[in-house]
Short mmCIF file of C-alpha atoms and ligand atoms in Angstrom, two decimals:
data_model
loop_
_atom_site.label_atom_id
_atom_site.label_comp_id
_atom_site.label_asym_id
_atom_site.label_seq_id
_atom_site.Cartn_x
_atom_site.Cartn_y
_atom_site.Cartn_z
CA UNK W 1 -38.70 -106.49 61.99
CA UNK W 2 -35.79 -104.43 60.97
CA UNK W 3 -31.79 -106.11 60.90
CA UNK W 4 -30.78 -102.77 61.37
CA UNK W 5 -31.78 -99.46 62.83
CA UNK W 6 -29.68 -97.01 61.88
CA UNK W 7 -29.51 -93.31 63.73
CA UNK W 8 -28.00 -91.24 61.62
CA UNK W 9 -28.43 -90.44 57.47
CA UNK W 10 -24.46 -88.54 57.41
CA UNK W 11 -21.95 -90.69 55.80
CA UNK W 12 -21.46 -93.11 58.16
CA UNK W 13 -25.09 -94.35 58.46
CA UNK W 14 -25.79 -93.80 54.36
CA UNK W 15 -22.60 -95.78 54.07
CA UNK W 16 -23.55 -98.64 56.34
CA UNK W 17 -27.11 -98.85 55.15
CA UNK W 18 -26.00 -98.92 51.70
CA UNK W 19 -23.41 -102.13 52.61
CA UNK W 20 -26.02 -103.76 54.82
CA UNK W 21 -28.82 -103.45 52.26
CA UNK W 22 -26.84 -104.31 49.27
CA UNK W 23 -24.13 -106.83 49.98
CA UNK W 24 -26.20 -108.95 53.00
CA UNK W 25 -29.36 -108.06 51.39
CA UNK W 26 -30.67 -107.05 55.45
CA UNK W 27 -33.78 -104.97 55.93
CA UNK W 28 -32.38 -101.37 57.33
CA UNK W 29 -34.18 -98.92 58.92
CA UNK W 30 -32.24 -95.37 58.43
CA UNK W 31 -33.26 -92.15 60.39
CA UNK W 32 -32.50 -89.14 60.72
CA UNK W 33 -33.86 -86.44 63.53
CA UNK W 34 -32.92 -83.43 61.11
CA UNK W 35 -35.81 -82.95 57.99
CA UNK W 36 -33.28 -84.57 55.77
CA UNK W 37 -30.40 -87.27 54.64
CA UNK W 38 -26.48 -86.26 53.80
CA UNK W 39 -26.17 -85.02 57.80
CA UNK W 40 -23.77 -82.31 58.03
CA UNK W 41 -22.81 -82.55 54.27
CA UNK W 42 -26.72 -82.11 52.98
CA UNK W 43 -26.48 -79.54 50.12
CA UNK W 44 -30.10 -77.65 48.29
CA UNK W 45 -30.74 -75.23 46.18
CA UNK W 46 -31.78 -72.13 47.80
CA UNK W 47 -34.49 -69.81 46.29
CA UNK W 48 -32.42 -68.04 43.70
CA UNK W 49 -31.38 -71.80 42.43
CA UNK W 50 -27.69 -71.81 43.33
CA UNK W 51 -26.65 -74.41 45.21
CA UNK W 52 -25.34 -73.98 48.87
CA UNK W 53 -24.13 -76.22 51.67
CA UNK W 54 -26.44 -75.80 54.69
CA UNK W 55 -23.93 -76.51 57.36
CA UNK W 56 -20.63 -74.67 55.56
CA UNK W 57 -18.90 -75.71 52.73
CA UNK W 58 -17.71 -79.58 52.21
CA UNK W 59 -14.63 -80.20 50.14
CA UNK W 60 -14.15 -83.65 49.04
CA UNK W 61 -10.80 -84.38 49.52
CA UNK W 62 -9.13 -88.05 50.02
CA UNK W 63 -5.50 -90.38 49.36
CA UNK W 64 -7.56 -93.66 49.04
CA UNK W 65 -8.10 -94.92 45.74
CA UNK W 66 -10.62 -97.42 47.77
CA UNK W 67 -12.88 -94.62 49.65
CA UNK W 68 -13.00 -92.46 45.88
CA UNK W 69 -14.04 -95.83 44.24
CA UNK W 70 -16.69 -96.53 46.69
CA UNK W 71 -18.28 -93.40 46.53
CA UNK W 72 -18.02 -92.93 42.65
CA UNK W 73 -20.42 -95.45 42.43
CA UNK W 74 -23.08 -92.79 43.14
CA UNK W 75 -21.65 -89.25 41.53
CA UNK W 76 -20.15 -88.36 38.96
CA UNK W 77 -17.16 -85.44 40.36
CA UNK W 78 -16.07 -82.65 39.23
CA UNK W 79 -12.17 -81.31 39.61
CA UNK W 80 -12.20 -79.24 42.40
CA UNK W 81 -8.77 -77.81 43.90
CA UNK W 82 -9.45 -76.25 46.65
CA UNK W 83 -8.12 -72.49 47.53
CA UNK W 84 -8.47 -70.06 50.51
CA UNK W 85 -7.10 -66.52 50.87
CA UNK W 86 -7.02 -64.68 54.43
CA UNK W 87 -7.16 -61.09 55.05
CA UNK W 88 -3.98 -60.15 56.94
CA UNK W 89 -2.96 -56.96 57.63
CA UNK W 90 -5.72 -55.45 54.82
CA UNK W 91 -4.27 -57.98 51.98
CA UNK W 92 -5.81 -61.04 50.93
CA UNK W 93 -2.60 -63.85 50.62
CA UNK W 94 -2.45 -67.37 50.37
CA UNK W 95 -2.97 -69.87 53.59
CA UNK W 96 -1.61 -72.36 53.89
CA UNK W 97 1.43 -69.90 54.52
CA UNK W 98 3.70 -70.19 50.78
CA UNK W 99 6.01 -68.68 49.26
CA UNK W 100 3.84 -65.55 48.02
CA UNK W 101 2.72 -65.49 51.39
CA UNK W 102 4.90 -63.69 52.62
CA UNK W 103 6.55 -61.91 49.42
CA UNK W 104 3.60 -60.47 49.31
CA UNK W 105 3.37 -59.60 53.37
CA UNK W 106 6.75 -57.94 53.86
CA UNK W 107 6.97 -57.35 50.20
CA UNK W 108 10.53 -59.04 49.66
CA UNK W 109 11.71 -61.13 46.44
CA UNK W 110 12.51 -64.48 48.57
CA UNK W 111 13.41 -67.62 46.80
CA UNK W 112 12.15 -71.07 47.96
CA UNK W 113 15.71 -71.52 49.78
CA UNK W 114 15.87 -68.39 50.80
CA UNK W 115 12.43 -68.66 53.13
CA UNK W 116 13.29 -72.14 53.78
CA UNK W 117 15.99 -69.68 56.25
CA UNK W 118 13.76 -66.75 57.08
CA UNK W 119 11.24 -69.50 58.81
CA UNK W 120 14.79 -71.20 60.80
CA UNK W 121 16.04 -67.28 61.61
CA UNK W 122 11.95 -67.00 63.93
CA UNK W 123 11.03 -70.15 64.74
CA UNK W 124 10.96 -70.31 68.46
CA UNK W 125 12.31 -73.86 69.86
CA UNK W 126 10.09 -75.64 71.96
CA UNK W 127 11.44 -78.82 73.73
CA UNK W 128 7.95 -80.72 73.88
CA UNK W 129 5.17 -79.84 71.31
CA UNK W 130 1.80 -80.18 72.71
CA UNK W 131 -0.38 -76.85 71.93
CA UNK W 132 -1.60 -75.27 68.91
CA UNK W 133 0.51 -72.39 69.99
CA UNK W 134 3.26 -74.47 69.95
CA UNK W 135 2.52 -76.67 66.90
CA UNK W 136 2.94 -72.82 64.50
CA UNK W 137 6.05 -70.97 66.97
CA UNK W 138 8.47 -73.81 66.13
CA UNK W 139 7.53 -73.32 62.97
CA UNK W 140 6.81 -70.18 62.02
CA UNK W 141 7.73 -68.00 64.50
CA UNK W 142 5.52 -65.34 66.77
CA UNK W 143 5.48 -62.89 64.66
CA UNK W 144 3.35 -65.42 61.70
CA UNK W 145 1.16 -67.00 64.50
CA UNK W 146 -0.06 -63.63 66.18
CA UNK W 147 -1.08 -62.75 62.09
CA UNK W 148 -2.68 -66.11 61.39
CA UNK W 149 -3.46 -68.50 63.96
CA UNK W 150 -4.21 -66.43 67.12
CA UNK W 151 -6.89 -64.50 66.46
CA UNK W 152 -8.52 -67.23 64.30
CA UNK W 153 -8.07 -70.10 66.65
CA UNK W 154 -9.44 -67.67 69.60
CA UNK W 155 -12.92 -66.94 67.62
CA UNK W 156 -13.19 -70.28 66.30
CA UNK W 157 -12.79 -71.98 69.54
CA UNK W 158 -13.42 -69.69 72.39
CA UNK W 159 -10.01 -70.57 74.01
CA UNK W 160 -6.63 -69.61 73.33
CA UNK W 161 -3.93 -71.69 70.90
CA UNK W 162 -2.33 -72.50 74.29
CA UNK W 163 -5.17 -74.45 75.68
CA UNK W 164 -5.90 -76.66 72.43
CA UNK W 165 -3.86 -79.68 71.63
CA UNK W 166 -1.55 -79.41 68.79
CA UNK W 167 -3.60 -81.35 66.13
CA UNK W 168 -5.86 -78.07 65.37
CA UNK W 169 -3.36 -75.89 63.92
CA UNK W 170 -0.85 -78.96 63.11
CA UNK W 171 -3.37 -79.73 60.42
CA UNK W 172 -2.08 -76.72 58.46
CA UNK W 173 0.86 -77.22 56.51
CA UNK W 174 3.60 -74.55 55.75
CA UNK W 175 4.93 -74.23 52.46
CA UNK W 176 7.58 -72.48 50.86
CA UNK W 177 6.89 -73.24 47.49
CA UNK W 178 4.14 -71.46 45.60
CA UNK W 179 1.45 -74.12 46.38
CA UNK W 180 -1.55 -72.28 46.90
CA UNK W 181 -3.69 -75.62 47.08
CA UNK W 182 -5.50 -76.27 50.46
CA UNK W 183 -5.22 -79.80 50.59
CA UNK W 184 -2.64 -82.16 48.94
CA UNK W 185 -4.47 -85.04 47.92
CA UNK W 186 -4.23 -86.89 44.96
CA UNK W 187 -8.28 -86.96 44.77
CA UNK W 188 -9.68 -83.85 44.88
CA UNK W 189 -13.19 -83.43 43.60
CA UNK W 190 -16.76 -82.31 44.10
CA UNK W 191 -19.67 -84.33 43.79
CA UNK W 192 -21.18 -83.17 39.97
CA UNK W 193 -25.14 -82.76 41.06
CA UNK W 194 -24.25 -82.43 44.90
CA UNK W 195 -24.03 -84.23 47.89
CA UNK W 196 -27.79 -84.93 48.48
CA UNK W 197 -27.90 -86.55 45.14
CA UNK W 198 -24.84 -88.35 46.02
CA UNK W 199 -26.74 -89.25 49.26
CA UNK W 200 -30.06 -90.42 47.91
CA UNK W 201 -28.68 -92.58 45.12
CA UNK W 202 -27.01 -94.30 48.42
CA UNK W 203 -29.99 -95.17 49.93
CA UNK W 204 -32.26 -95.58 47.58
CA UNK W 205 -32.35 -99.11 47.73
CA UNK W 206 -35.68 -101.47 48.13
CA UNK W 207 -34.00 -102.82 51.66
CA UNK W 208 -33.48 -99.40 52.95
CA UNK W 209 -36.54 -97.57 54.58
CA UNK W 210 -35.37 -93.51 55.37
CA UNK W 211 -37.39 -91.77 57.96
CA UNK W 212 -36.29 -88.14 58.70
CA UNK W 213 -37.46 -85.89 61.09
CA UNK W 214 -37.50 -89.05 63.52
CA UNK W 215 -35.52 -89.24 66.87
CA UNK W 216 -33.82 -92.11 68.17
CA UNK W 217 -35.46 -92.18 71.68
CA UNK W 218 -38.92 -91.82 70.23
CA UNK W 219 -39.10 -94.65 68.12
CA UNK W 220 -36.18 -97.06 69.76
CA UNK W 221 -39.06 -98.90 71.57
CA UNK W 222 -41.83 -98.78 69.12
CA UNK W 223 -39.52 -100.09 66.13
CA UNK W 224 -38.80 -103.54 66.17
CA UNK W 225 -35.26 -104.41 65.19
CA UNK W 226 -32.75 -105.97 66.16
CA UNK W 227 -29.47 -104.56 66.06
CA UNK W 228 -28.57 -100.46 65.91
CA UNK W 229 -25.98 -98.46 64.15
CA UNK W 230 -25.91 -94.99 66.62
CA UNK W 231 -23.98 -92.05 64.76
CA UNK W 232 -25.28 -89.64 66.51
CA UNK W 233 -23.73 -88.34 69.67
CA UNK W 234 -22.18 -90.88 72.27
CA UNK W 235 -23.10 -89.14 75.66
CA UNK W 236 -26.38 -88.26 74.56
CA UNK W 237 -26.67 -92.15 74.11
CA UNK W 238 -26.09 -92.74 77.66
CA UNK W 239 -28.13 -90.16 78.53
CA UNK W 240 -25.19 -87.70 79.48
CA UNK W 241 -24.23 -89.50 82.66
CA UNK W 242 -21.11 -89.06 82.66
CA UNK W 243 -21.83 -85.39 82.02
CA UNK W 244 -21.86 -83.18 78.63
CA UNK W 245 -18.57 -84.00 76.25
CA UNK W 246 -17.72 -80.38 75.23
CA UNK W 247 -18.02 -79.07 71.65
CA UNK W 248 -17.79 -76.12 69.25
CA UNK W 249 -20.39 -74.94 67.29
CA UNK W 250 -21.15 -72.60 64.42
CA UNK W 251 -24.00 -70.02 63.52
CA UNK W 252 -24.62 -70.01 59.06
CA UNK W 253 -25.84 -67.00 57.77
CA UNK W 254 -26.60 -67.43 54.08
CA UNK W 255 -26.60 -64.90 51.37
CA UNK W 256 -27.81 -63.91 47.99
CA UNK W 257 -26.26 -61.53 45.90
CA UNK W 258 -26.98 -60.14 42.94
CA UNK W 259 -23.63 -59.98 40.98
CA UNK W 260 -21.62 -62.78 39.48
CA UNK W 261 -18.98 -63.13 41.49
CA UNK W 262 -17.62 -61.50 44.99
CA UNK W 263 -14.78 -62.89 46.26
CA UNK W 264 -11.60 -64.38 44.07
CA UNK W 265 -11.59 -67.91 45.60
CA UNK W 266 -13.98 -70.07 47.31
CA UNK W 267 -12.78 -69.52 51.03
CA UNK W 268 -11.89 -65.92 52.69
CA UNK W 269 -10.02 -66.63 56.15
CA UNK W 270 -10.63 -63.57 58.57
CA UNK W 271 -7.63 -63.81 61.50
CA UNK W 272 -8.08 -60.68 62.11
CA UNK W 273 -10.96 -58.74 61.86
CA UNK W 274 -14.81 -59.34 61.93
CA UNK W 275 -16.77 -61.51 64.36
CA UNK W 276 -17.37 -64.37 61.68
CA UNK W 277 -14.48 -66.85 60.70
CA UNK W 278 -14.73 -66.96 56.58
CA UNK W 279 -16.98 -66.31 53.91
CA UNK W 280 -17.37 -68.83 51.72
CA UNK W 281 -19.02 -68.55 47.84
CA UNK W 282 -20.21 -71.76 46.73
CA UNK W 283 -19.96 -71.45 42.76
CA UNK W 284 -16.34 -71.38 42.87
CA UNK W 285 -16.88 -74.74 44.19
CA UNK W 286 -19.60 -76.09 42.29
CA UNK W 287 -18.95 -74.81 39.37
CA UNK W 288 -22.23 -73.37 38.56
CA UNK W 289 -23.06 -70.89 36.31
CA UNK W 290 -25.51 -68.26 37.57
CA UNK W 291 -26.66 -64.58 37.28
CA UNK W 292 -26.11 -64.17 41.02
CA UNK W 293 -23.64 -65.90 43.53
CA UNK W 294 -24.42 -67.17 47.06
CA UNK W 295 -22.07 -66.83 49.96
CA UNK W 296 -22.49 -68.59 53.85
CA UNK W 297 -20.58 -66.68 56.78
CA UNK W 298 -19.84 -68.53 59.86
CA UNK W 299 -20.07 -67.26 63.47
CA UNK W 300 -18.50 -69.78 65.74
CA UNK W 301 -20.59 -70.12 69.36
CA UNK W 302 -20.51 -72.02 72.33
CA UNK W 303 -24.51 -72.98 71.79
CA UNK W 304 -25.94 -74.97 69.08
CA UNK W 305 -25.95 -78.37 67.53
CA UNK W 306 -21.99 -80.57 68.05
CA UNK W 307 -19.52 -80.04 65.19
CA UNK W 308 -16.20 -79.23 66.58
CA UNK W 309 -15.48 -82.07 69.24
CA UNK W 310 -12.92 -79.69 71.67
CA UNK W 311 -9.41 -81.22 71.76
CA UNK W 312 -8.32 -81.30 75.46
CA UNK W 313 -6.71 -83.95 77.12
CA UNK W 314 -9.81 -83.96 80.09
CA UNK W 315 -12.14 -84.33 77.22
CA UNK W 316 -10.74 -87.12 75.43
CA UNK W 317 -10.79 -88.57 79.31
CA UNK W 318 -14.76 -88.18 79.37
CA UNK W 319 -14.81 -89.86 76.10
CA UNK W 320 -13.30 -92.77 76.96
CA UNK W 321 -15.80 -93.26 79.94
CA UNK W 322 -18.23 -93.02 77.37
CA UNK W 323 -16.56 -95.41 74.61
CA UNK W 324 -16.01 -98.38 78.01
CA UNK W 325 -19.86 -98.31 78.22
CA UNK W 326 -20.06 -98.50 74.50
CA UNK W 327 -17.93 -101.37 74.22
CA UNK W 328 -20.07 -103.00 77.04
CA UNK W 329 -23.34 -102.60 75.37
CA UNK W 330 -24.54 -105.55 72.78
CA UNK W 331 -25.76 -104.75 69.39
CA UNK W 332 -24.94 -101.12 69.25
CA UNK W 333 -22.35 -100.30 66.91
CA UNK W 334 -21.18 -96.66 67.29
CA UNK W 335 -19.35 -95.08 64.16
CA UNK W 336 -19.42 -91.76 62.89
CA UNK W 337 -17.66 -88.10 63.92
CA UNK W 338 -20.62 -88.20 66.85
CA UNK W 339 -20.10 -91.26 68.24
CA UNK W 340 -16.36 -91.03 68.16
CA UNK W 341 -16.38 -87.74 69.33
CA UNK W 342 -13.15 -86.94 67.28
CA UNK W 343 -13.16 -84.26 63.63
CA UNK W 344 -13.44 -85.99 61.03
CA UNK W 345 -13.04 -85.38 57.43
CA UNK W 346 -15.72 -87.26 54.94
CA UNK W 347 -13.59 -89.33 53.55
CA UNK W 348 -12.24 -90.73 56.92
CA UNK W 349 -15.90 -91.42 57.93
CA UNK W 350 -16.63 -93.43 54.42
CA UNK W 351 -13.33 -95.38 55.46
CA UNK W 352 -14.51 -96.12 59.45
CA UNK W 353 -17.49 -97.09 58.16
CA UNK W 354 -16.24 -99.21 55.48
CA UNK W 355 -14.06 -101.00 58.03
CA UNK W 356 -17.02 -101.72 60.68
CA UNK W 357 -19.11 -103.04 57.69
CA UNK W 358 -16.16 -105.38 57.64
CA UNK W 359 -16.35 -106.20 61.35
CA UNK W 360 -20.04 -106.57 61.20
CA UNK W 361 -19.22 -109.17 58.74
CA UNK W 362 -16.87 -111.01 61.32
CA UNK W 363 -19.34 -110.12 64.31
CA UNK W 364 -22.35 -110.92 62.94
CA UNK W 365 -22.73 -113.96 60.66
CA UNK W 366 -25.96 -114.53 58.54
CA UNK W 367 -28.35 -117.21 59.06
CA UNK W 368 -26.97 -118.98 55.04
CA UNK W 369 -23.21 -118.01 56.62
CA UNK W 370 -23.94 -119.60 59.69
CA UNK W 371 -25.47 -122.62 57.51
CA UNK W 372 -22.00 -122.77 55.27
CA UNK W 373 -20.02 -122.81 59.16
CA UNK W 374 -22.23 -126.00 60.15
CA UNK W 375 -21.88 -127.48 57.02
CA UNK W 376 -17.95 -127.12 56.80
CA UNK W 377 -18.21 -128.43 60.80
CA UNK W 378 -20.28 -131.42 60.26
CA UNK W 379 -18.01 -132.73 57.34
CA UNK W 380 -15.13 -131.80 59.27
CA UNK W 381 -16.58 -134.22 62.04
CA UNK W 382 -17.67 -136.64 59.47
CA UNK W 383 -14.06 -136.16 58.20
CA UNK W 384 -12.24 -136.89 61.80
C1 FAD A 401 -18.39 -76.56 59.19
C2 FAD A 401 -17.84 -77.88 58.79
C3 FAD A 401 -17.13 -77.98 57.60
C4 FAD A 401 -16.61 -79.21 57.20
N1 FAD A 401 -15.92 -79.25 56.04
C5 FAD A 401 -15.41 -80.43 55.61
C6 FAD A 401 -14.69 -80.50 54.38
O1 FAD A 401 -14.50 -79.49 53.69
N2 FAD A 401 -14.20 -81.70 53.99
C7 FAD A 401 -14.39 -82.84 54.73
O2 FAD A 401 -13.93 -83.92 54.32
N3 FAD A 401 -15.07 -82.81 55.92
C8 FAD A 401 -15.60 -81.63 56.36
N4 FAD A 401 -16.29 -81.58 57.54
C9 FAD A 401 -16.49 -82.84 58.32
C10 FAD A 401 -17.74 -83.57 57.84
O3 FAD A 401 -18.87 -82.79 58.11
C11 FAD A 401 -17.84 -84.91 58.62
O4 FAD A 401 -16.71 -85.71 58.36
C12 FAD A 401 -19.07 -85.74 58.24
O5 FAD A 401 -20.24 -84.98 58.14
C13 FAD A 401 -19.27 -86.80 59.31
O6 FAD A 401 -20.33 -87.67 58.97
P1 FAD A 401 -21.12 -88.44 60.11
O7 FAD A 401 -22.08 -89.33 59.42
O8 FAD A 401 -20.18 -89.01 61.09
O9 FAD A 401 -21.87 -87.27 60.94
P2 FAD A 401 -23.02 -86.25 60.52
O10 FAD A 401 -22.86 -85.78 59.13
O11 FAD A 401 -23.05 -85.21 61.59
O12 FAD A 401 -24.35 -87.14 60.61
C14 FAD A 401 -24.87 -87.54 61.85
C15 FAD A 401 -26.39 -87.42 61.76
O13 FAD A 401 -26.97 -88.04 62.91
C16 FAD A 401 -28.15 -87.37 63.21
N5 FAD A 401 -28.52 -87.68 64.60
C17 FAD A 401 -27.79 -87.45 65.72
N6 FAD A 401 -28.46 -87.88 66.81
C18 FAD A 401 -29.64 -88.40 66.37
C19 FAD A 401 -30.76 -88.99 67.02
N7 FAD A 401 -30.81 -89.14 68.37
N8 FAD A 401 -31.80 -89.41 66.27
C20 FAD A 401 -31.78 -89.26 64.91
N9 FAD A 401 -30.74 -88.70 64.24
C21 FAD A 401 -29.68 -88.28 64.96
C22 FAD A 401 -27.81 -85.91 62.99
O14 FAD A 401 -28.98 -85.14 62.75
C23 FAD A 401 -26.89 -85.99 61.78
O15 FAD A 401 -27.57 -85.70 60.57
C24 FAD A 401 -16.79 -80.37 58.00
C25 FAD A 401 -17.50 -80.26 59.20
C26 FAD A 401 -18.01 -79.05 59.60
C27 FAD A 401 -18.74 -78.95 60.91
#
């Protein structure tokens, strides 16, 4: 008899099976349906030896001295800053949109003040902001969206920056300093021997049994156990009957080459041109030293497995049908990007989890808690 079956071996169910098995010392069953642990952050070496991420590339990047703690326990980092360059108008330039951005564009000499005033003199007021569109023309301008944001968010979604709520393309600040860094955390780092390692010193625990290549539905009734941690996706829980909750997804092509180097940062953006989204080259991010470099282009598509949940208002309606049954149904705890159906970055998913481990502990009391609760009753009885 398991305490805990837990669907999923991403970071939320690695993170809870590591709490469960180590701090409450319960017996966890953790599965996975894919032929491996780490979910969509599982990195391996491919047959040249360089080290790639299967499902695109995963930048750790986090504010919480807490989540960076927690997971330090099983990596060592490396210093990572992360930098992408898109391909506008046959240049490569910074995005985020800086300062060199758009010296380099319209090729002017503009000061930090000075753009501060070019961005007032075209961005387009808009009374309510509730699209993407909308989110970079108040900003920006037309002129800066049509470059940067149209023609990306278009391929990477399949809809138009006019249909998609404003968190996609608010998530990309707009700088006019010289800040060429993609992210502005304080902890910015990449896992030294990868994210699988990082995964499997997680679970490798004597409580915690890890079965891959194992679905949910055929073992739920064969297994016994008696309470389940579901990360995987919330409809297909219910058996989708409520219907399908839209999402994105993304065809990898992977590539050798056999140079050094290819590209001058880790991340290529393509707005413009090309059917795939960006190339990325993994040493730049892992630091490793090799003969040849390795690169991963992505193709977004309607078909394939979930990663992008689709933010529209009707979907976030479906959702919530789904999430009312959820809260209706005993012993399932639902955590994870899946299960939320809401994008996630890694280090937000090490923090939900964290915090359900937390509610577990108020939810679910052991048997030698439950004993200290009867003990501090029956002297409070004695006591009264
Ligand atoms: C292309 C891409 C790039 C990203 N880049 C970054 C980045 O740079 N930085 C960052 O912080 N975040 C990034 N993310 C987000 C990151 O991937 C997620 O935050 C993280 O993987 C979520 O972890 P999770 O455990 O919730 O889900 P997942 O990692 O998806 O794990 C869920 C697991 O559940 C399994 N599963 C589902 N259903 C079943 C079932 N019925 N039975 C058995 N197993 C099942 C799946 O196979 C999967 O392995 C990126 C995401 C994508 C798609």
């Amino acid at each position: 008899m398991y305490d805990w079956l837990i669907v999923g071996a991403g970071f939320a169910g690695s993170t809870l099976a590591e709490r469960l098995a180590s701090v409450r010392n319960e017996r966890v069953l953790l599965i996975d349906r894919r032929p491996h642990i780490g979910g969509n952050a599982y990195d391996r070496y491919n047959d040249d030896g360089l080290l790639i991420h299967q499902y695109g590339p995963h930048i750790f990047h986090t504010n919480s001295q807490q989540i960076f703690d927690y997971l330090s326990r099983f990596t060592e980092w490396n210093f990572y800053e992360h930098r992408v360059l898109a391909q506008v108008d046959g240049m490569l330039v910074p995005i985020p949109i800086n300062l060199d951005t758009i010296n380099r564009l319209y090729d002017l000499t503009l000061t930090s003040d000075d753009l501060e005033k070019w961005f007032a003199a075209r961005a387009e007021p808009v009374e309510e902001i509730r699209t993407s569109e909308d989110a970079v023309v108040s900003k920006v301008g037309r002129e800066l969206y049509e470059k940067f944001f149209r023609g990306y968010t278009r391929k990477q979604w399949g809809l138009d920056p006019s249909e998609l709520d404003k968190s996609v393309t608010s998530r990309v600040p707009t700088r006019t300093n010289q800040d060429d860094r993609y992210f502005g955390d304080e902890f910015q780092f990449m896992p030294k021997h990868g994210y699988t390692r990082m995964f499997e010193r997680m679970v490798d625990h004597p409580n915690i049994h890890v079965m891959t290549q194992t679905d949910y539905r055929d073992i739920r009734d064969i297994v016994p156990h008696r309470r389940v941690i579901f990360t995987g996706p919330i409809d297909e829980f219910f058996d989708f009957r409520f219907g399908k909750l839209p999402y994105r997804s993304l065809g990898f092509k992977h590539i050798t080459l056999d140079k050094a180097w290819y590209q001058p940062v880790g991340v290529v953006n393509f707005p413009q041109t090309e059917a795939y989204t960006r190339i990325t080259e993994y040493k730049h991010l892992t630091g490793q030293e090799h003969p040849k470099t390795a690169l991963t282009y992505e193709y977004p598509s309607a078909e394939g497995d979930p990663y992008y949940p689709i933010p529209k208002p009707e979907n976030q309606e479906l959702f919530k049908r789904y999430e009312r049954l959820a809260l209706a149904t005993p012993n399932v705890w639902f955590v994870g990007r899946l299960a939320t159906y809401r994008y996630y970055n890694m280090d937000q998913i090490v923090g939900q989890a964290l915090a359900t481990f937390r509610r577990i502990g108020d939810a679910v009391p052991l048997p030698s808690d439950q004993m200290v609760v009867e003990v501090i009753r029956s002297k409070a009885s004695l006591a009264s």
